[in-house]
Amino acid sequence: MKNSKKKFRTVNENVIVLVLLLGVFLLAAVYIVQTRLDKRNAEEKMEQTLAFMKTQCIRYDNFQASDETKSLMRLIDKAKEFSRCLGNLDETSTESLQNYAEEQKLAGLIVLDEMQKVVCEYNSDGGGYAAWETVIQDDNIQDIFQYPQKTYAARSGENDEYDYAVVSRKDQPGIIFAYTYQPPVLLDDNQIAIENLLTGYEMEMDGTILITDGKKVLSSNDRTLRGEEVSSCAFITGERSQISEKLIKVKANGGSYYGGEARSKGYDLYVFYPSSMVFTQRTTAMLYMLLIYIMFWLGLLFIRHKSTRKYMGELNKRYDMELEYQKKLEQAIKEAEHANMAKTDFLRRMSHDIRTPINGIRGMIEIGNHFPEDVQKQQECREKIWEVSGFLLDLVNDVLDMNKLESGNIQLEEVPFNLSDVLHEVSVIIEVQAKEHGLAFHTIQENSTHWNLIGSPLHLRQLFMNVLSNSVKYNKKNGSVSISCREVSSDGETAVFEFVCADTGIGMGEDFRERAFEPFAQENEAVRTSYSGTGLGLSIVKALVERMHGTIKFDSEKGKGTTFYITLPFQIDQNPPAAEKEPEEISCGTSKLENIRILLVEDNELNMEIAEFMLEDEGALVTKAWNGKEAVEIFEQSLPGTYQVILMDLMMPVMDGLEAARLIRNMQREDAASVAIIAMTANSFNDDVESCREAGMNEHLSKPLDFGKLAETIKKYINSK
């Protein structure tokens, strides 16, 4: 065993080393690959920016050249105009030159004869012929003396602040030299235009861009660098290294920058990105890779840990097995608790409520078996069994209602109804319950404008029944229960009603009031035992109120009672029905179902026996079918009119009740469309009811069957014929 453990540890250690090496290799690979990708991305962004800068420089040069050409052409025109206006000139003609120069905004005029002697001149800048003598000796100007048809113009000066033009004289051989002066303010404006070449340009990666003329920085997206000497600019003079064919690395301002340079005519262009911007993806990729590696490592450790435990558990099976089993069992229990928390909570809360009535039913049967000849005891046991089974049915119905509400399967109706009628129907039932408990019951209906509404009266009844039944159940002897209704607002389309349900019951404690609407909530076990409650009533009420877009709140004091305030909006029925006379009671003959021929379709033997007994006890003639296919065959082979009613279960082998109903309705015989088909099933959801209607069934009755309701339903369809 020791050798096996040592070998196992060696294998694990080797695996760990391999995984560490693999992690280092993967991180290095990601680093190298992403570095190349980031550099390539930086090159692309750099080339895009340089291309933009070149375009801007070309546009600027073109603009400057166009502006210079226009300026020189205007100056030539002014010189030619002056030549045409010349008369007899001599050194005394200075006043004429001054007038023309000032009129044309010229800085100076010089008139030379064919011997290149000054005939007359004027200047406003203190220059004159002496300042321009060297320029006049230029070959381009000398040619005009020999070829009078020529003209010449150019820009001069240290900062190109002078424009001059030379044309031949019209009055006699010689030339006219005219020039203008561009003040430093205008030069500054031009410089500003150069500086603003990059204004507003947004780079995809934050960086620094520069345009220089070789001497100073003309433009930059960093205002602090504009006008700086190239020789002192760290980005240009810093330590460099070639990273790739296009990308260079520069150390400047205490950091590393990556970028490139280009030239456009007389401008040097530079683009630099800080390393933190260039390698952002590399950092992200490394972090992702590291995270994946850590997860892989943790997974490996987990697997290794499990395998180690398993292997060591096998080696130490004889003295370790029980401990290992308990650990696995605890782990399984924890996982099951987390995965099935709702189910576990449900079963924990419901266990007592389900077992108690079942125990009561079985106990009453045992008591009945002990007194087989005692008719009174048998009747007493049956009554208690019926009462307890009713509680069990209520419990199941509450659970199903809660489940439908939580899952969103419950469908609220949008049908016309009279609110006063609904309150009356509820009050009749609650008044009976209140009398049985020795309570007083009061109904208060304040004057309201709108009683005819559109909504879901079925669920509104259920809401009132749950609240008022609780008020009756959790009350005290000689107590009282009341419900009031008043219309609080209306806009012509919607009416809002407030319902107040008050009782003088046992009330709720402060701690319990905070969780009163939680499913299965009850204040203590004594309440559950004494009052036989499920703790679902208020949960259902709150869910229904919210589905109806209303609100519910309550006041309660321990030992004094509880008052619920329910506010609900309803659409107003704009076309209320006219008042109708009370319908005359339809006589059904005797209460029994004498000689009514019924086809009973049921696959469960016990349910078949119960239904057959009840129907035949009322005088009905019953034919049995054990599945949908058998029912279809019996009906098809019978004479028309043989069966007046078909009681159809839904979930059956061979063929279900829905398919059987559709086949019967589609038969080519006179009673196929008229025979009453009544669904008799435990499937009680709204979609089950709708499916029955779509299949051609007339009614839907839920199990367990209320035989009185079943008999009334059968007689309704018999009498309608």
XYZ file of C-alpha atoms in Angstrom:
721
model
C 0.000 0.000 0.000
C 2.883 2.387 0.785
C 4.481 1.731 -2.648
C 1.148 2.373 -4.335
C 0.742 5.660 -2.482
C 4.280 6.739 -3.393
C 3.738 5.879 -7.058
C 0.411 7.704 -7.053
C 2.039 10.831 -5.562
C 4.826 10.706 -8.160
C 2.314 10.550 -11.002
C 0.383 13.485 -9.538
C 3.546 15.542 -9.139
C 4.544 14.864 -12.758
C 1.079 15.913 -13.940
C 1.351 19.149 -11.938
C 4.742 19.952 -13.477
C 3.415 19.283 -16.985
C 0.394 21.514 -16.374
C 2.614 24.305 -15.036
C 4.832 24.057 -18.112
C 1.759 24.004 -20.340
C 0.451 27.147 -18.630
C 3.759 28.967 -19.089
C 3.849 27.925 -22.751
C 0.274 29.068 -23.366
C 0.837 32.420 -21.670
C 4.013 32.965 -23.670
C 2.244 32.013 -26.907
C -0.641 34.383 -26.185
C 1.844 37.119 -25.313
C 3.767 36.706 -28.571
C 0.740 36.329 -30.837
C -1.224 39.195 -29.297
C 1.866 41.423 -29.291
C 2.191 40.912 -33.047
C -1.504 41.563 -33.545
C -1.345 44.725 -31.438
C 1.690 45.954 -33.372
C -0.051 45.263 -36.662
C -3.104 47.123 -35.399
C -0.911 50.046 -34.305
C 0.703 50.108 -37.771
C -2.706 50.243 -39.427
C -3.869 53.064 -37.179
C -0.551 54.885 -37.678
C -0.805 54.628 -41.486
C -4.385 55.896 -41.385
C -3.341 58.879 -39.265
C -0.292 59.654 -41.433
C -2.485 59.478 -44.520
C -4.850 61.986 -42.943
C -1.922 64.274 -42.024
C -0.517 64.111 -45.558
C -3.909 65.024 -46.942
C -4.149 67.953 -44.540
C -0.657 69.204 -45.491
C -1.383 68.906 -49.197
C -4.645 70.772 -48.736
C -2.832 73.456 -46.771
C -0.063 73.819 -49.380
C -2.599 73.933 -52.178
C -4.505 76.579 -50.308
C -1.330 78.586 -49.698
C -0.211 78.242 -53.332
C -3.622 79.282 -54.565
C -3.633 82.227 -52.190
C -0.108 83.271 -53.283
C -0.993 83.012 -56.982
C -4.100 85.108 -56.540
C -2.146 87.720 -54.584
C 0.610 87.957 -57.249
C -1.878 88.129 -60.112
C -3.681 90.990 -58.418
C -0.321 92.752 -57.926
C 0.572 92.337 -61.651
C -2.796 93.800 -62.609
C -2.171 96.804 -60.357
C 1.296 97.314 -61.871
C -0.077 97.077 -65.444
C -2.860 99.522 -64.587
C -0.295 101.954 -63.267
C 1.767 101.483 -66.458
C -1.208 102.380 -68.612
C -1.859 105.481 -66.538
C 1.711 106.810 -66.736
C 2.342 110.262 -68.172
C 5.575 112.201 -68.178
C 7.441 111.099 -65.093
C 10.501 112.438 -63.380
C 11.869 112.543 -59.897
C 9.185 115.081 -59.083
C 6.388 112.562 -59.711
C 6.603 111.054 -56.261
C 3.220 112.474 -55.255
C 1.493 110.675 -58.171
C 3.158 107.406 -57.168
C 2.136 107.893 -53.559
C -1.469 108.530 -54.474
C -1.667 105.428 -56.615
C 0.224 103.262 -54.081
C -2.040 104.293 -51.247
C -5.113 103.848 -53.413
C -4.044 100.315 -54.411
C -2.606 99.519 -50.954
C 0.906 99.054 -52.280
C 3.951 99.254 -50.036
C 6.061 100.802 -52.798
C 6.464 101.710 -56.507
C 9.775 102.098 -58.408
C 9.933 103.364 -62.026
C 13.153 102.649 -63.989
C 14.130 103.776 -67.469
C 15.791 101.620 -70.100
C 19.174 102.347 -68.551
C 17.861 100.938 -65.238
C 18.051 104.317 -63.586
C 15.390 105.327 -61.108
C 13.026 107.829 -62.672
C 10.909 108.159 -59.573
C 9.900 106.033 -56.586
C 7.696 105.850 -53.513
C 7.660 103.511 -50.489
C 5.942 103.379 -47.147
C 8.304 100.920 -45.494
C 11.543 102.852 -45.714
C 13.013 100.474 -48.265
C 13.085 101.818 -51.793
C 15.359 100.977 -54.686
C 18.349 100.338 -52.449
C 16.503 97.512 -50.689
C 15.339 95.909 -53.924
C 18.411 96.469 -56.138
C 19.636 92.898 -55.783
C 16.189 91.513 -56.604
C 15.939 93.789 -59.693
C 19.203 92.357 -60.981
C 17.583 88.916 -61.198
C 17.636 87.480 -64.724
C 13.849 87.131 -64.816
C 13.470 90.880 -64.270
C 16.342 91.812 -66.614
C 14.601 89.931 -69.421
C 11.674 92.373 -69.241
C 13.954 95.226 -70.349
C 14.611 93.288 -73.566
C 11.168 91.720 -73.883
C 8.534 94.241 -72.767
C 5.686 91.792 -73.326
C 6.845 89.718 -70.329
C 5.807 90.169 -66.711
C 7.171 88.672 -63.531
C 5.945 88.322 -59.956
C 7.243 86.508 -56.869
C 7.151 86.356 -53.079
C 10.218 87.403 -51.100
C 11.480 88.232 -47.676
C 12.757 86.201 -44.749
C 9.228 85.129 -43.831
C 7.692 85.602 -47.313
C 6.205 88.879 -46.122
C 6.705 90.724 -49.481
C 4.994 90.160 -52.845
C 6.430 92.028 -55.867
C 5.516 92.343 -59.553
C 7.489 93.726 -62.558
C 5.927 94.938 -65.848
C 7.243 97.034 -68.747
C 6.386 100.727 -69.093
C 3.838 101.745 -71.699
C 5.030 105.352 -72.160
C 8.682 104.518 -72.985
C 11.267 101.733 -72.427
C 11.771 100.750 -68.826
C 10.026 98.844 -66.075
C 7.682 99.404 -63.168
C 8.479 97.542 -59.914
C 5.515 97.296 -57.510
C 5.464 95.494 -54.189
C 3.225 94.852 -51.176
C 3.988 94.053 -47.559
C 2.187 91.426 -45.453
C 2.191 92.512 -41.767
C 3.364 90.063 -39.041
C -0.216 89.828 -37.732
C -1.311 88.180 -40.975
C 1.689 85.898 -40.808
C 0.617 84.896 -37.306
C -2.850 84.145 -38.657
C -1.324 81.853 -41.259
C 0.720 80.182 -38.557
C -2.474 79.629 -36.589
C -4.000 78.016 -39.641
C -1.037 75.615 -39.807
C -1.361 74.839 -36.115
C -5.041 74.040 -36.525
C -4.507 71.495 -39.280
C -5.105 68.716 -36.711
C -7.788 70.431 -34.655
C -10.832 68.185 -34.137
C -9.148 65.026 -35.436
C -10.036 62.074 -33.212
C -7.571 59.184 -33.226
C -8.819 55.624 -32.756
C -6.058 55.189 -30.167
C -5.010 58.076 -27.922
C -1.597 59.290 -29.033
C 0.486 62.267 -30.120
C 0.803 63.562 -33.701
C 3.243 66.227 -34.920
C 3.807 68.262 -38.107
C 7.176 70.055 -38.381
C 9.092 71.983 -41.010
C 12.366 70.517 -39.784
C 12.945 73.366 -37.387
C 9.894 73.685 -35.176
C 6.631 71.933 -34.491
C 4.021 73.601 -36.722
C 0.995 71.622 -35.573
C 0.105 68.967 -32.997
C -2.930 67.567 -31.197
C -0.954 68.387 -28.024
C -1.103 72.189 -27.715
C 1.910 72.249 -25.404
C 4.127 71.005 -28.248
C 3.090 73.630 -30.817
C 5.955 75.988 -31.626
C 8.527 73.806 -29.818
C 11.933 73.460 -31.455
C 12.462 70.096 -33.151
C 15.833 69.762 -31.463
C 14.188 69.857 -28.041
C 11.157 67.655 -28.827
C 11.569 64.342 -26.971
C 9.362 62.443 -29.420
C 11.695 63.300 -32.314
C 15.090 63.290 -30.594
C 14.456 60.483 -28.090
C 16.189 57.106 -28.156
C 14.781 55.033 -31.020
C 14.690 51.408 -32.063
C 13.148 49.836 -35.179
C 10.403 47.394 -34.186
C 9.241 46.472 -37.674
C 9.515 47.780 -41.199
C 7.136 50.633 -40.392
C 6.958 50.780 -36.603
C 9.546 52.409 -34.375
C 9.846 52.596 -30.605
C 10.760 55.891 -28.946
C 11.565 56.575 -25.310
C 10.236 59.990 -24.331
C 8.947 61.730 -21.208
C 9.809 58.731 -19.056
C 7.747 56.295 -21.119
C 7.799 54.174 -24.253
C 5.922 55.154 -27.404
C 5.311 53.293 -30.641
C 4.712 54.992 -33.962
C 6.169 56.079 -37.262
C 7.061 59.018 -39.451
C 6.572 60.229 -43.006
C 7.306 63.249 -45.198
C 4.904 65.291 -47.261
C 6.523 67.984 -49.459
C 8.224 70.319 -46.976
C 6.742 68.797 -43.833
C 7.871 66.032 -41.485
C 4.993 64.016 -40.018
C 5.122 61.960 -36.806
C 2.628 59.683 -35.004
C 3.301 58.123 -31.591
C 1.123 55.954 -29.301
C 1.926 55.174 -25.660
C 2.666 51.500 -25.080
C -0.360 51.264 -22.774
C -2.609 52.060 -25.752
C -0.795 49.832 -28.224
C -0.897 46.666 -26.141
C -4.364 46.924 -24.556
C -5.564 43.754 -26.299
C -2.447 41.922 -25.200
C -3.185 42.760 -21.588
C -6.806 41.691 -21.984
C -5.843 38.479 -23.783
C -3.300 37.661 -21.090
C -5.882 38.229 -18.380
C -8.406 35.999 -20.177
C -5.783 33.340 -20.724
C -4.721 33.568 -17.105
C -8.343 33.289 -15.986
C -8.910 30.249 -18.222
C -5.700 28.724 -16.946
C -6.693 29.343 -13.329
C -10.097 27.765 -13.985
C -8.399 24.852 -15.701
C -5.984 24.582 -12.816
C -8.789 24.666 -10.276
C -10.662 22.071 -12.307
C -7.562 19.923 -12.433
C -7.048 20.329 -8.709
C -10.674 19.399 -8.195
C -10.348 16.332 -10.417
C -7.040 15.445 -8.818
C -8.550 15.918 -5.405
C -11.496 13.688 -6.285
C -9.302 11.068 -7.887
C -6.979 11.153 -4.887
C -9.871 10.755 -2.534
C -11.272 7.946 -4.636
C -7.938 6.187 -4.945
C -7.068 6.636 -1.296
C -10.586 5.587 -0.379
C -10.141 2.341 -2.310
C -6.804 1.703 -0.624
C -8.324 2.369 2.771
C -11.683 0.862 1.968
C -11.867 -1.425 4.995
C -11.542 1.317 7.601
C -12.516 4.311 5.463
C -15.598 3.165 3.543
C -18.218 4.343 5.977
C -16.681 7.819 6.361
C -16.383 8.223 2.584
C -19.956 7.082 2.108
C -21.203 9.592 4.663
C -19.293 12.422 2.993
C -20.709 11.547 -0.418
C -24.152 11.206 1.066
C -23.899 14.628 2.718
C -22.708 16.123 -0.560
C -25.589 14.510 -2.420
C -28.055 15.801 0.178
C -26.673 19.331 -0.123
C -26.917 19.242 -3.911
C -30.447 17.872 -3.697
C -31.386 20.579 -1.209
C -30.118 23.319 -3.496
C -31.603 21.803 -6.657
C -35.013 20.957 -5.147
C -35.408 23.612 -2.486
C -38.932 24.502 -3.551
C -40.028 20.864 -3.657
C -38.456 20.101 -0.290
C -40.034 23.164 1.287
C -43.398 22.202 -0.192
C -43.242 18.642 1.109
C -42.069 19.786 4.523
C -44.954 22.206 4.885
C -47.582 19.906 3.353
C -46.645 16.666 5.063
C -48.748 17.344 8.148
C -51.738 18.716 6.197
C -51.820 15.731 3.835
C -51.231 13.007 6.394
C -53.715 14.366 8.944
C -56.875 14.003 6.786
C -55.666 10.690 5.359
C -55.120 9.432 8.895
C -58.598 10.673 9.786
C -60.203 8.886 6.828
C -58.427 5.605 7.560
C -59.179 5.948 11.266
C -62.905 6.474 10.658
C -62.952 3.376 8.427
C -61.307 1.367 11.223
C -63.869 2.664 13.721
C -66.673 1.793 11.301
C -65.298 -1.734 10.935
C -65.469 -2.151 14.728
C -69.176 -1.220 14.786
C -70.623 -2.894 11.663
C -74.119 -3.149 13.167
C -74.248 0.348 14.680
C -76.056 2.414 12.034
C -75.642 5.651 13.942
C -71.876 5.110 14.332
C -71.612 4.215 10.622
C -73.425 7.460 9.688
C -71.200 9.446 12.035
C -68.039 7.918 10.489
C -69.249 8.607 6.957
C -70.020 12.231 7.813
C -66.554 12.723 9.299
C -64.918 10.991 6.336
C -66.859 13.286 3.991
C -65.814 16.355 6.024
C -62.130 15.341 6.143
C -62.054 14.428 2.445
C -63.528 17.876 1.725
C -60.606 19.455 3.573
C -58.193 17.292 1.586
C -59.898 18.383 -1.656
C -59.664 22.035 -0.617
C -55.985 21.530 0.108
C -55.362 20.025 -3.348
C -57.354 22.811 -5.015
C -55.385 25.482 -3.141
C -52.074 23.909 -4.136
C -53.180 23.693 -7.785
C -54.442 27.281 -7.733
C -51.164 28.482 -6.226
C -49.174 26.539 -8.796
C -51.216 27.971 -11.669
C -50.783 31.495 -10.351
C -47.031 31.138 -9.871
C -46.515 29.530 -13.292
C -48.712 32.097 -15.044
C -51.080 29.423 -16.393
C -54.205 30.948 -14.881
C -56.201 32.936 -17.429
C -58.387 35.788 -16.199
C -61.680 36.277 -18.014
C -62.783 39.504 -19.658
C -66.564 39.085 -19.566
C -69.457 41.362 -18.563
C -70.792 40.865 -15.028
C -72.733 42.655 -12.331
C -70.646 43.379 -9.232
C -73.714 43.505 -6.998
C -74.688 39.993 -8.125
C -71.214 38.653 -7.352
C -71.266 40.198 -3.867
C -74.737 38.758 -3.271
C -73.656 35.237 -4.321
C -70.615 35.365 -2.024
C -72.626 36.809 0.849
C -75.207 34.005 0.671
C -72.498 31.352 1.085
C -70.528 33.193 3.785
C -73.681 33.976 5.749
C -74.413 30.241 6.021
C -70.820 29.548 7.166
C -71.026 32.399 9.692
C -74.238 31.050 11.202
C -72.685 27.594 11.553
C -69.873 29.189 13.590
C -72.179 31.409 15.616
C -71.036 34.632 13.933
C -72.848 37.714 12.688
C -72.353 38.621 9.026
C -72.971 42.047 7.464
C -72.818 43.246 3.859
C -72.463 46.986 3.199
C -72.870 48.319 -0.343
C -72.400 52.049 -0.633
C -73.967 53.952 -3.513
C -71.929 53.357 -6.649
C -72.404 54.641 -10.182
C -71.187 51.599 -12.024
C -72.251 48.049 -11.177
C -72.059 46.536 -14.678
C -68.370 45.836 -15.295
C -66.043 43.729 -17.434
C -63.581 41.393 -15.741
C -63.229 37.919 -14.275
C -66.163 37.290 -11.900
C -65.040 33.680 -11.304
C -61.716 34.747 -9.818
C -63.292 37.711 -8.044
C -65.606 35.259 -6.223
C -62.621 33.070 -5.381
C -60.773 36.099 -3.981
C -63.698 37.136 -1.746
C -64.356 33.540 -0.651
C -60.747 33.036 0.454
C -60.628 36.253 2.486
C -64.089 35.887 4.055
C -63.676 32.136 4.703
C -60.520 32.959 6.662
C -62.465 35.642 8.564
C -65.043 33.018 9.521
C -62.507 30.258 10.238
C -60.165 32.370 12.401
C -62.902 34.129 14.369
C -64.130 33.895 17.945
C -67.466 32.847 19.348
C -70.159 35.534 18.980
C -67.834 37.479 16.704
C -68.699 39.195 13.445
C -67.604 39.356 9.792
C -68.413 42.128 7.320
C -67.686 43.142 3.756
C -68.226 46.596 2.274
C -67.883 47.921 -1.247
C -67.564 51.461 -2.589
C -66.534 53.044 -5.878
C -63.583 55.342 -5.203
C -62.947 56.751 -8.702
C -63.984 56.576 -12.356
C -62.794 58.110 -15.633
C -65.630 56.879 -17.831
C -63.625 53.886 -19.047
C -62.405 52.345 -15.797
C -63.930 52.245 -12.328
C -61.874 51.600 -9.188
C -63.538 49.871 -6.229
C -62.388 49.438 -2.635
C -63.527 46.333 -0.758
C -63.124 46.202 3.025
C -63.340 42.777 4.712
C -63.316 43.044 8.507
C -63.618 40.524 11.334
C -63.340 40.363 15.104
C -61.209 37.217 15.052
C -57.964 36.111 16.621
C -55.849 38.613 14.643
C -52.169 38.338 13.788
C -48.994 39.001 15.717
C -46.515 41.653 14.611
C -43.903 39.146 13.428
C -46.404 37.125 11.417
C -47.918 40.176 9.682
C -44.703 40.636 7.698
C -44.989 37.166 6.117
C -48.741 36.698 6.062
C -48.841 36.530 2.241
C -46.089 33.907 1.955
C -47.214 30.433 0.754
C -48.029 28.005 3.605
C -47.470 30.753 6.179
C -49.249 30.179 9.494
C -48.566 31.926 12.739
C -47.912 28.770 14.770
C -48.648 25.077 14.848
C -51.539 25.665 17.246
C -53.317 27.651 14.537
C -52.696 24.898 11.999
C -54.040 22.256 14.375
C -57.003 24.205 15.744
C -58.279 25.784 12.553
C -57.233 23.222 9.888
C -55.715 25.825 7.590
C -53.346 25.270 4.669
C -51.672 28.674 4.767
C -52.317 29.195 1.042
C -55.461 31.312 1.112
C -53.818 34.725 1.486
C -51.063 33.807 -0.999
C -53.731 33.019 -3.593
C -55.591 36.230 -2.766
C -52.479 38.381 -3.154
C -51.554 36.698 -6.442
C -55.097 37.185 -7.806
C -55.161 40.836 -6.739
C -51.841 41.486 -8.476
C -53.017 39.700 -11.643
C -56.068 41.997 -11.584
C -53.720 45.027 -11.278
C -55.003 45.863 -7.814
C -53.577 46.292 -4.335
C -54.163 44.611 -0.985
C -53.192 45.633 2.542
C -54.466 44.892 6.018
C -54.531 46.013 9.639
C -54.489 43.383 12.356
C -54.136 43.241 16.099
C -53.629 40.112 18.112
C -56.877 39.083 19.795
C -58.937 41.929 18.272
C -59.350 41.084 14.607
C -58.190 41.841 11.086
C -59.350 44.233 8.349
C -58.345 43.766 4.697
C -58.437 46.643 2.180
C -58.582 45.484 -1.435
C -58.558 47.969 -4.321
C -59.363 46.677 -7.823
C -59.866 48.426 -11.191
C -62.487 47.178 -13.682
C -63.488 48.205 -17.166
C -66.945 49.727 -17.255
C -69.464 47.811 -19.347
C -70.602 50.428 -21.861
C -73.482 48.213 -23.070
C -75.034 46.745 -19.910
C -77.869 44.257 -20.383
C -81.431 45.437 -19.818
C -83.103 44.351 -16.604
C -84.573 40.900 -17.071
C -87.470 39.181 -15.367
C -86.724 36.378 -13.026
C -86.550 33.203 -15.172
C -89.301 30.736 -14.527
C -88.122 27.557 -12.904
C -87.900 24.744 -15.407
C -89.495 21.560 -14.186
C -87.289 18.528 -14.552
C -89.914 16.075 -13.456
C -88.641 13.904 -10.667
C -85.205 14.459 -9.192
C -84.077 11.087 -10.521
C -82.606 10.343 -13.952
C -85.301 7.826 -14.807
C -84.655 5.897 -18.064
C -81.972 8.319 -19.330
C -79.554 6.283 -21.459
C -75.963 7.179 -20.622
C -72.716 5.941 -22.186
C -70.162 5.971 -19.329
C -66.517 6.027 -20.534
C -63.972 5.445 -17.728
C -60.751 3.395 -17.527
C -60.459 3.307 -13.727
C -62.436 0.427 -12.171
C -63.133 2.190 -8.879
C -64.295 5.396 -10.584
C -66.398 3.308 -12.996
C -68.038 1.464 -10.095
C -68.818 4.685 -8.189
C -70.233 6.517 -11.201
C -72.262 3.481 -12.354
C -73.756 3.044 -8.877
C -74.742 6.692 -8.510
C -76.254 6.917 -11.987
C -78.193 3.645 -11.745
C -79.340 4.574 -8.251
C -81.000 7.610 -9.848
C -82.673 5.377 -12.455
C -80.307 5.956 -15.407
C -79.554 3.197 -17.922
C -75.757 2.887 -18.088
C -73.573 1.331 -20.807
C -69.881 1.052 -19.917
C -66.852 1.637 -22.152
C -63.278 1.284 -20.844
C -61.467 3.550 -23.323
C -62.184 6.081 -26.076
C -61.930 3.578 -28.933
C -64.487 1.279 -27.310
C -66.830 4.242 -26.723
C -66.598 5.303 -30.398
C -67.382 1.748 -31.545
C -70.364 1.381 -29.148
C -71.856 4.709 -30.237
C -71.253 3.972 -33.927
C -72.958 0.565 -33.702
C -75.967 1.884 -31.776
C -79.190 3.152 -33.345
C -79.550 6.956 -33.608
C -80.984 8.367 -30.381
C -79.919 5.365 -28.283
C -77.711 7.483 -25.995
C -78.782 10.873 -24.718
C -75.595 11.621 -22.720
C -71.947 10.523 -22.940
C -69.843 10.926 -19.780
C -66.241 10.953 -21.048
C -62.993 10.652 -19.100
C -59.997 12.328 -20.784
C -56.863 10.344 -19.933
C -57.439 6.744 -21.081
C -55.405 4.026 -22.818
C -55.809 3.129 -26.522
C -57.657 6.409 -27.286
C -58.128 9.450 -25.042
C -61.434 11.240 -24.479
C -60.635 14.271 -26.668
C -59.971 12.151 -29.764
C -63.064 10.039 -29.054
C -65.240 13.176 -28.796
C -63.911 14.527 -32.097
C -64.596 11.214 -33.872
C -68.157 11.062 -32.500
C -68.906 14.651 -33.556
C -67.639 13.923 -37.090
C -69.849 10.862 -37.610
C -72.462 11.076 -40.369
C -75.552 10.414 -38.249
C -78.298 12.640 -36.967
C -77.468 12.407 -33.230
C -73.670 12.836 -33.575
C -73.939 16.609 -33.254
C -76.753 16.702 -30.675
C -75.750 14.081 -28.103
C -74.516 15.753 -24.895
C -70.832 14.920 -24.249
C -69.734 15.854 -20.740
C -66.063 15.677 -19.739
C -65.613 13.947 -16.384
C -61.920 14.291 -15.501
C -59.337 15.200 -12.898
C -57.679 17.589 -15.386
C -59.019 20.939 -14.205
C -56.747 23.619 -15.723
C -58.168 26.291 -18.002
C -56.386 24.866 -21.042
C -58.008 21.472 -20.273
C -61.444 23.116 -20.311
C -60.616 24.871 -23.580
C -59.371 21.610 -25.120
C -62.672 19.945 -24.215
C -64.631 22.715 -25.907
C -62.477 22.525 -29.009
C -63.049 18.751 -29.183
C -66.826 19.321 -29.200
C -67.702 18.581 -25.580
C -70.573 20.445 -23.959
C -69.398 20.637 -20.352
C -66.333 20.039 -18.175
C -66.768 18.588 -14.666
C -63.767 18.125 -12.387
C -63.145 15.074 -10.210
C -63.898 14.268 -7.466
C -67.426 14.512 -8.795
C -70.193 16.398 -7.061
C -73.003 14.036 -8.035
C -75.657 16.675 -7.451
C -73.924 18.976 -9.934
C -73.489 16.065 -12.377
C -77.209 15.211 -12.174
C -78.233 18.842 -12.662
C -75.920 19.144 -15.682
C -77.364 15.979 -17.265
C -80.942 17.153 -16.677
C -80.118 20.586 -18.142
C -79.194 19.053 -21.484
C -82.083 16.550 -21.401
C -84.605 19.341 -20.711
C -83.089 21.581 -23.412
C -84.079 18.984 -25.995
